[in-house]
């Protein structure tokens, strides 16, 4: 009567999740039908909860305790909630209900084949996990429950958790009637992730709401450390469209600190949180194949519930790996409630106008800038010291902190990752947060103004003082699209997901140099010629490449991740990647680089670009670049990735580069591969017809082209004022290139700064018939408006 097995059919009262047709039991049936592995078990129904309350005569007294409650009086709320829980703790489980629970537990143990098997006790409230509302952790769950008496106690405690202060406050905030809400308790076979790993995953990017990604977190041990924000987990991004096509698009993975491992101490029958072994901290807690399997399950779950609800339904999913069997399981799935509710046609773009003194850094949550006084608080009992609009700075948060968090302009925590409690609540509140900030309570000045910036990529930064910033809100639904393709210049993969949401035709210039410097950090020849490195440099290289089979595997993997993240973010729009274009003095700054780079008097017109790719002194480094591009296109399946050759002085040099590319497995025209050339030298203009025979298009590099046409070093104080892209000679060169290229069916774009700096230059290019203009993200909206006006003037 009060028990329903998850594998039963026709379940209609097993802890409702968003309505009677989405019960916990039904969810588990549906997941199993999708081929998703789910631990079996049973539910103590919501009717059992009502029966318990009724038999113990608690309904009237609970109503009396909640009458006259002041939601904003935190102490009053906490005291009333505590009294209600104590009443439930003191209640007796009716004998018939206890017999049913114990009988079901015995049957589950028999099926598992283990007497008094370990189980997990999970709560499911009827008002919990709706598509529009799901504050983190409203009711309690219990792990490693063992034996009938322990199970009865935990079921009762789960009933009582319907009246934690946070749950009562949540229902008031969301407008739910306390007595129309009931709670069922799921009892599942315990997945022994205490002996392996566990985590959470979302079927969109948690920071930007980008819908084409599965975002997966993983740690060693039980998953409570992620939810509670005690650790920084491993993180993985998988591209959904190409996963559906059968590719293996694990485009980005980042090793987390995984500071603690929550295990189970059998002798004392208690959970035990211990520092993670150094060796395991340096390892990913799941394999690439396991990441891809989890992602496939996540996509199947999202597709199923989207079809069922007849609307896009991103999901928030918990998973665990059994350390005894090695099998993966899904243990919970619920609707994602932040980005799924946002207006996807309106975008807010924050721009920090200047930088200041950096006080601390961590993981960025959200895409915003906030200013407020830093308020350091180590315990939620001290919340009276917190004023509305201040920046909350603390070690870690849990649901007890929510009254403060709702009044904060931003949140900073010393511990936690992007799926921690602090991160989840910050997103729901629409405020920025920086989590995993080591030493925040020591580094940030209590009571002083700080600026929180989460618009600079994956890293969130806390600056001293109040820095100026601007916010632009864009209505994408009513934004006109110019004839000219408006594209973006992108260098930092960490900003690609957010940048891709701006209105654009793709990426006209993806710079490889940022990935070299920030993600790889070592000269490619220091990896291919590792044996000649000095011992101190070898040690540094060893540290960077730890965990990889070979040194070059590290380079190819990191570069492919950086490129792949950009290509995935903008899929299916074109992404034009420029091969490495460091000058020799810039290459020399990479780890080990000084051993392989000549000293040049004028690196700007020295050994750079195309001339390096076929030269015996760098060709092996270029082959690594090609291997990374090939992985992105062939393994990830991201064929929207095109490539571009910089500083190609002659058509003959272009042919040599194409031949080396063929050696590396990249052949122009095969599998849709297009190869462009930078038009930044006078020879590219004067011999445009010959370059057009061997390349698919041109991209004007207006900075270098202007310097070389005018013979101006723009860094020279004495003649810098002569540098001007609007000079007639430069404009004539652009006109000639566009005419010659179009005669031969080749596209021409521009990726320099001039169109965004000078509206009249953009208008000139539009009049000449340029095909695309690629801009920095902060100028694309303004320049799009100017291009639209220029196109209207042409019609007039």
mmCIF file of N, CA and C in Angstrom, residues 3-82:
data_model
loop_
_atom_site.group_PDB
_atom_site.id
_atom_site.type_symbol
_atom_site.label_atom_id
_atom_site.label_comp_id
_atom_site.label_asym_id
_atom_site.label_seq_id
_atom_site.Cartn_x
_atom_site.Cartn_y
_atom_site.Cartn_z
ATOM 1 N N UNK A 3 4.305 1.187 -0.536
ATOM 2 C CA UNK A 3 5.577 0.934 -1.215
ATOM 3 C C UNK A 3 5.300 0.734 -2.693
ATOM 4 N N UNK A 4 6.128 1.325 -3.528
ATOM 5 C CA UNK A 4 6.079 1.077 -4.964
ATOM 6 C C UNK A 4 7.498 0.798 -5.452
ATOM 7 N N UNK A 5 7.631 -0.277 -6.238
ATOM 8 C CA UNK A 5 8.953 -0.611 -6.793
ATOM 9 C C UNK A 5 9.189 0.210 -8.045
ATOM 10 N N UNK A 6 10.416 0.631 -8.234
ATOM 11 C CA UNK A 6 10.747 1.453 -9.399
ATOM 12 C C UNK A 6 10.481 0.720 -10.705
ATOM 13 N N UNK A 7 10.607 -0.613 -10.704
ATOM 14 C CA UNK A 7 10.439 -1.347 -11.956
ATOM 15 C C UNK A 7 8.983 -1.708 -12.222
ATOM 16 N N UNK A 8 8.067 -1.339 -11.303
ATOM 17 C CA UNK A 8 6.651 -1.606 -11.531
ATOM 18 C C UNK A 8 6.106 -0.697 -12.623
ATOM 19 N N UNK A 9 5.038 -1.141 -13.267
ATOM 20 C CA UNK A 9 4.352 -0.289 -14.239
ATOM 21 C C UNK A 9 3.140 0.342 -13.574
ATOM 22 N N UNK A 10 2.684 1.445 -14.160
ATOM 23 C CA UNK A 10 1.490 2.089 -13.652
ATOM 24 C C UNK A 10 1.687 2.836 -12.352
ATOM 25 N N UNK A 11 2.921 3.206 -12.031
ATOM 26 C CA UNK A 11 3.165 3.934 -10.790
ATOM 27 C C UNK A 11 2.588 5.343 -10.936
ATOM 28 N N UNK A 12 1.829 5.772 -9.939
ATOM 29 C CA UNK A 12 1.297 7.132 -10.004
ATOM 30 C C UNK A 12 1.408 7.864 -8.676
ATOM 31 N N UNK A 13 2.144 7.314 -7.726
ATOM 32 C CA UNK A 13 2.230 7.976 -6.421
ATOM 33 C C UNK A 13 3.574 7.688 -5.775
ATOM 34 N N UNK A 14 4.635 8.004 -6.478
ATOM 35 C CA UNK A 14 5.974 7.677 -5.983
ATOM 36 C C UNK A 14 6.813 8.939 -5.921
ATOM 37 N N UNK A 15 6.319 9.920 -5.239
ATOM 38 C CA UNK A 15 7.105 11.150 -5.140
ATOM 39 C C UNK A 15 7.009 11.930 -6.414
ATOM 40 N N UNK A 16 6.039 12.787 -6.517
ATOM 41 C CA UNK A 16 5.793 13.471 -7.778
ATOM 42 C C UNK A 16 6.904 14.448 -8.095
ATOM 43 N N UNK A 17 7.271 14.494 -9.367
ATOM 44 C CA UNK A 17 8.284 15.446 -9.826
ATOM 45 C C UNK A 17 7.647 16.244 -10.953
ATOM 46 N N UNK A 18 7.074 17.382 -10.607
ATOM 47 C CA UNK A 18 6.445 18.232 -11.625
ATOM 48 C C UNK A 18 5.110 17.704 -12.099
ATOM 49 N N UNK A 19 4.448 16.869 -11.297
ATOM 50 C CA UNK A 19 3.131 16.381 -11.680
ATOM 51 C C UNK A 19 3.045 14.883 -11.637
ATOM 52 N N UNK A 20 1.815 14.377 -11.669
ATOM 53 C CA UNK A 20 1.608 12.956 -11.461
ATOM 54 C C UNK A 20 2.225 12.112 -12.553
ATOM 55 N N UNK A 21 2.371 12.649 -13.715
ATOM 56 C CA UNK A 21 2.901 11.864 -14.822
ATOM 57 C C UNK A 21 4.415 11.861 -14.880
ATOM 58 N N UNK A 22 5.081 12.416 -13.868
ATOM 59 C CA UNK A 22 6.540 12.443 -13.863
ATOM 60 C C UNK A 22 7.068 11.955 -12.525
ATOM 61 N N UNK A 23 6.548 10.831 -12.040
ATOM 62 C CA UNK A 23 6.968 10.327 -10.742
ATOM 63 C C UNK A 23 8.397 9.839 -10.777
ATOM 64 N N UNK A 24 8.999 9.729 -9.596
ATOM 65 C CA UNK A 24 10.356 9.224 -9.484
ATOM 66 C C UNK A 24 10.452 7.825 -10.056
ATOM 67 N N UNK A 25 9.457 6.971 -9.708
ATOM 68 C CA UNK A 25 9.467 5.607 -10.232
ATOM 69 C C UNK A 25 9.341 5.577 -11.738
ATOM 70 N N UNK A 26 8.446 6.417 -12.270
ATOM 71 C CA UNK A 26 8.269 6.466 -13.718
ATOM 72 C C UNK A 26 9.542 6.945 -14.394
ATOM 73 N N UNK A 27 10.201 7.944 -13.765
ATOM 74 C CA UNK A 27 11.450 8.442 -14.322
ATOM 75 C C UNK A 27 12.469 7.318 -14.441
ATOM 76 N N UNK A 28 12.590 6.501 -13.399
ATOM 77 C CA UNK A 28 13.572 5.415 -13.416
ATOM 78 C C UNK A 28 13.212 4.384 -14.476
ATOM 79 N N UNK A 29 11.919 4.086 -14.616
ATOM 80 C CA UNK A 29 11.498 3.181 -15.687
ATOM 81 C C UNK A 29 11.912 3.734 -17.051
ATOM 82 N N UNK A 30 11.644 5.006 -17.239
ATOM 83 C CA UNK A 30 11.929 5.621 -18.540
ATOM 84 C C UNK A 30 13.416 5.642 -18.835
ATOM 85 N N UNK A 31 14.228 5.956 -17.827
ATOM 86 C CA UNK A 31 15.677 5.971 -18.033
ATOM 87 C C UNK A 31 16.181 4.588 -18.389
ATOM 88 N N UNK A 32 15.660 3.570 -17.712
ATOM 89 C CA UNK A 32 16.081 2.198 -18.003
ATOM 90 C C UNK A 32 15.726 1.830 -19.429
ATOM 91 N N UNK A 33 14.544 2.271 -19.894
ATOM 92 C CA UNK A 33 14.123 1.973 -21.261
ATOM 93 C C UNK A 33 15.024 2.636 -22.288
ATOM 94 N N UNK A 34 15.685 3.722 -21.894
ATOM 95 C CA UNK A 34 16.599 4.422 -22.801
ATOM 96 C C UNK A 34 17.972 3.757 -22.853
ATOM 97 N N UNK A 35 18.166 2.693 -22.084
ATOM 98 C CA UNK A 35 19.471 2.044 -22.031
ATOM 99 C C UNK A 35 20.388 2.654 -20.998
ATOM 100 N N UNK A 36 19.834 3.549 -20.166
ATOM 101 C CA UNK A 36 20.607 4.182 -19.099
ATOM 102 C C UNK A 36 20.583 3.264 -17.881
ATOM 103 N N UNK A 37 21.729 3.044 -17.270
ATOM 104 C CA UNK A 37 21.803 2.145 -16.125
ATOM 105 C C UNK A 37 21.414 2.905 -14.856
ATOM 106 N N UNK A 38 20.394 2.398 -14.165
ATOM 107 C CA UNK A 38 19.864 3.036 -12.966
ATOM 108 C C UNK A 38 19.787 1.991 -11.861
ATOM 109 N N UNK A 39 20.246 2.300 -10.649
ATOM 110 C CA UNK A 39 20.140 1.329 -9.551
ATOM 111 C C UNK A 39 18.686 1.094 -9.186
ATOM 112 N N UNK A 40 18.324 -0.179 -8.941
ATOM 113 C CA UNK A 40 16.938 -0.504 -8.620
ATOM 114 C C UNK A 40 16.633 -0.138 -7.172
ATOM 115 N N UNK A 41 15.347 -0.164 -6.841
ATOM 116 C CA UNK A 41 14.930 0.150 -5.492
ATOM 117 C C UNK A 41 13.437 0.347 -5.421
ATOM 118 N N UNK A 42 12.991 1.004 -4.387
ATOM 119 C CA UNK A 42 11.569 1.220 -4.191
ATOM 120 C C UNK A 42 11.363 2.583 -3.562
ATOM 121 N N UNK A 43 10.105 3.013 -3.544
ATOM 122 C CA UNK A 43 9.767 4.298 -2.954
ATOM 123 C C UNK A 43 8.781 4.104 -1.819
ATOM 124 N N UNK A 44 9.048 4.811 -0.732
ATOM 125 C CA UNK A 44 8.072 4.972 0.335
ATOM 126 C C UNK A 44 7.233 6.176 -0.093
ATOM 127 N N UNK A 45 5.979 5.957 -0.408
ATOM 128 C CA UNK A 45 5.203 6.932 -1.173
ATOM 129 C C UNK A 45 4.845 8.189 -0.388
ATOM 130 N N UNK A 46 4.397 9.180 -1.126
ATOM 131 C CA UNK A 46 3.922 10.410 -0.508
ATOM 132 C C UNK A 46 2.725 10.131 0.396
ATOM 133 N N UNK A 47 1.924 9.132 0.048
ATOM 134 C CA UNK A 47 0.802 8.761 0.911
ATOM 135 C C UNK A 47 1.299 8.218 2.249
ATOM 136 N N UNK A 48 2.473 7.547 2.242
ATOM 137 C CA UNK A 48 3.062 7.054 3.490
ATOM 138 C C UNK A 48 3.435 8.226 4.393
ATOM 139 N N UNK A 49 3.967 9.286 3.794
ATOM 140 C CA UNK A 49 4.286 10.490 4.577
ATOM 141 C C UNK A 49 3.022 11.053 5.221
ATOM 142 N N UNK A 50 1.965 11.185 4.445
ATOM 143 C CA UNK A 50 0.713 11.723 4.983
ATOM 144 C C UNK A 50 0.165 10.827 6.098
ATOM 145 N N UNK A 51 0.300 9.520 5.890
ATOM 146 C CA UNK A 51 -0.152 8.555 6.888
ATOM 147 C C UNK A 51 0.631 8.735 8.188
ATOM 148 N N UNK A 52 1.951 8.914 8.080
ATOM 149 C CA UNK A 52 2.795 9.117 9.259
ATOM 150 C C UNK A 52 2.354 10.370 10.020
ATOM 151 N N UNK A 53 2.165 11.475 9.313
ATOM 152 C CA UNK A 53 1.752 12.727 9.947
ATOM 153 C C UNK A 53 0.379 12.565 10.608
ATOM 154 N N UNK A 54 -0.536 11.900 9.906
ATOM 155 C CA UNK A 54 -1.892 11.743 10.416
ATOM 156 C C UNK A 54 -1.926 10.858 11.673
ATOM 157 N N UNK A 55 -1.215 9.735 11.624
ATOM 158 C CA UNK A 55 -1.237 8.786 12.739
ATOM 159 C C UNK A 55 -0.570 9.355 13.985
ATOM 160 N N UNK A 56 0.358 10.289 13.793
ATOM 161 C CA UNK A 56 1.021 10.900 14.941
ATOM 162 C C UNK A 56 0.347 12.205 15.364
ATOM 163 N N UNK A 57 -0.775 12.547 14.722
ATOM 164 C CA UNK A 57 -1.538 13.725 15.096
ATOM 165 C C UNK A 57 -0.767 15.027 14.967
ATOM 166 N N UNK A 58 0.031 15.148 13.900
ATOM 167 C CA UNK A 58 0.936 16.285 13.791
ATOM 168 C C UNK A 58 0.427 17.419 12.908
ATOM 169 N N UNK A 59 -0.598 17.168 12.105
ATOM 170 C CA UNK A 59 -0.972 18.186 11.119
ATOM 171 C C UNK A 59 -1.422 19.481 11.794
ATOM 172 N N UNK A 60 -2.255 19.357 12.821
ATOM 173 C CA UNK A 60 -2.768 20.564 13.482
ATOM 174 C C UNK A 60 -1.661 21.352 14.156
ATOM 175 N N UNK A 61 -0.774 20.644 14.863
ATOM 176 C CA UNK A 61 0.290 21.351 15.576
ATOM 177 C C UNK A 61 1.282 21.992 14.607
ATOM 178 N N UNK A 62 1.518 21.345 13.477
ATOM 179 C CA UNK A 62 2.406 21.945 12.465
ATOM 180 C C UNK A 62 1.782 23.230 11.920
ATOM 181 N N UNK A 63 0.478 23.181 11.655
ATOM 182 C CA UNK A 63 -0.195 24.388 11.158
ATOM 183 C C UNK A 63 -0.107 25.517 12.173
ATOM 184 N N UNK A 64 -0.265 25.156 13.449
ATOM 185 C CA UNK A 64 -0.184 26.174 14.499
ATOM 186 C C UNK A 64 1.204 26.791 14.560
ATOM 187 N N UNK A 65 2.245 25.949 14.417
ATOM 188 C CA UNK A 65 3.624 26.459 14.481
ATOM 189 C C UNK A 65 3.947 27.365 13.295
ATOM 190 N N UNK A 66 3.284 27.153 12.164
ATOM 191 C CA UNK A 66 3.578 27.963 10.975
ATOM 192 C C UNK A 66 2.698 29.205 10.886
ATOM 193 N N UNK A 67 1.662 29.271 11.703
ATOM 194 C CA UNK A 67 0.786 30.433 11.690
ATOM 195 C C UNK A 67 1.522 31.663 12.228
ATOM 196 N N UNK A 68 1.447 32.758 11.500
ATOM 197 C CA UNK A 68 2.092 33.994 11.927
ATOM 198 C C UNK A 68 3.583 34.036 11.678
ATOM 199 N N UNK A 69 4.096 33.116 10.899
ATOM 200 C CA UNK A 69 5.538 33.081 10.623
ATOM 201 C C UNK A 69 5.972 34.310 9.827
ATOM 202 N N UNK A 70 7.044 34.954 10.278
ATOM 203 C CA UNK A 70 7.645 36.079 9.556
ATOM 204 C C UNK A 70 8.796 35.544 8.721
ATOM 205 N N UNK A 71 8.593 35.479 7.398
ATOM 206 C CA UNK A 71 9.603 34.894 6.505
ATOM 207 C C UNK A 71 10.945 35.591 6.620
ATOM 208 N N UNK A 72 10.930 36.879 6.935
ATOM 209 C CA UNK A 72 12.170 37.649 6.939
ATOM 210 C C UNK A 72 12.865 37.649 8.295
ATOM 211 N N UNK A 73 12.239 37.034 9.281
ATOM 212 C CA UNK A 73 12.872 36.871 10.588
ATOM 213 C C UNK A 73 13.546 35.511 10.603
ATOM 214 N N UNK A 74 14.836 35.502 10.300
ATOM 215 C CA UNK A 74 15.547 34.241 10.112
ATOM 216 C C UNK A 74 15.537 33.408 11.382
ATOM 217 N N UNK A 75 15.726 34.041 12.514
ATOM 218 C CA UNK A 75 15.763 33.286 13.768
ATOM 219 C C UNK A 75 14.410 32.649 14.079
ATOM 220 N N UNK A 76 13.331 33.397 13.833
ATOM 221 C CA UNK A 76 11.991 32.867 14.067
ATOM 222 C C UNK A 76 11.719 31.683 13.137
ATOM 223 N N UNK A 77 12.086 31.845 11.878
ATOM 224 C CA UNK A 77 11.905 30.766 10.907
ATOM 225 C C UNK A 77 12.656 29.513 11.339
ATOM 226 N N UNK A 78 13.919 29.680 11.721
ATOM 227 C CA UNK A 78 14.740 28.531 12.110
ATOM 228 C C UNK A 78 14.174 27.826 13.339
ATOM 229 N N UNK A 79 13.713 28.599 14.318
ATOM 230 C CA UNK A 79 13.200 28.007 15.555
ATOM 231 C C UNK A 79 11.913 27.220 15.314
ATOM 232 N N UNK A 80 10.997 27.779 14.534
ATOM 233 C CA UNK A 80 9.745 27.075 14.251
ATOM 234 C C UNK A 80 10.007 25.798 13.447
ATOM 235 N N UNK A 81 10.905 25.891 12.461
ATOM 236 C CA UNK A 81 11.228 24.717 11.653
ATOM 237 C C UNK A 81 11.862 23.628 12.524
ATOM 238 N N UNK A 82 12.739 24.026 13.444
ATOM 239 C CA UNK A 82 13.385 23.044 14.333
ATOM 240 C C UNK A 82 12.360 22.319 15.194
#
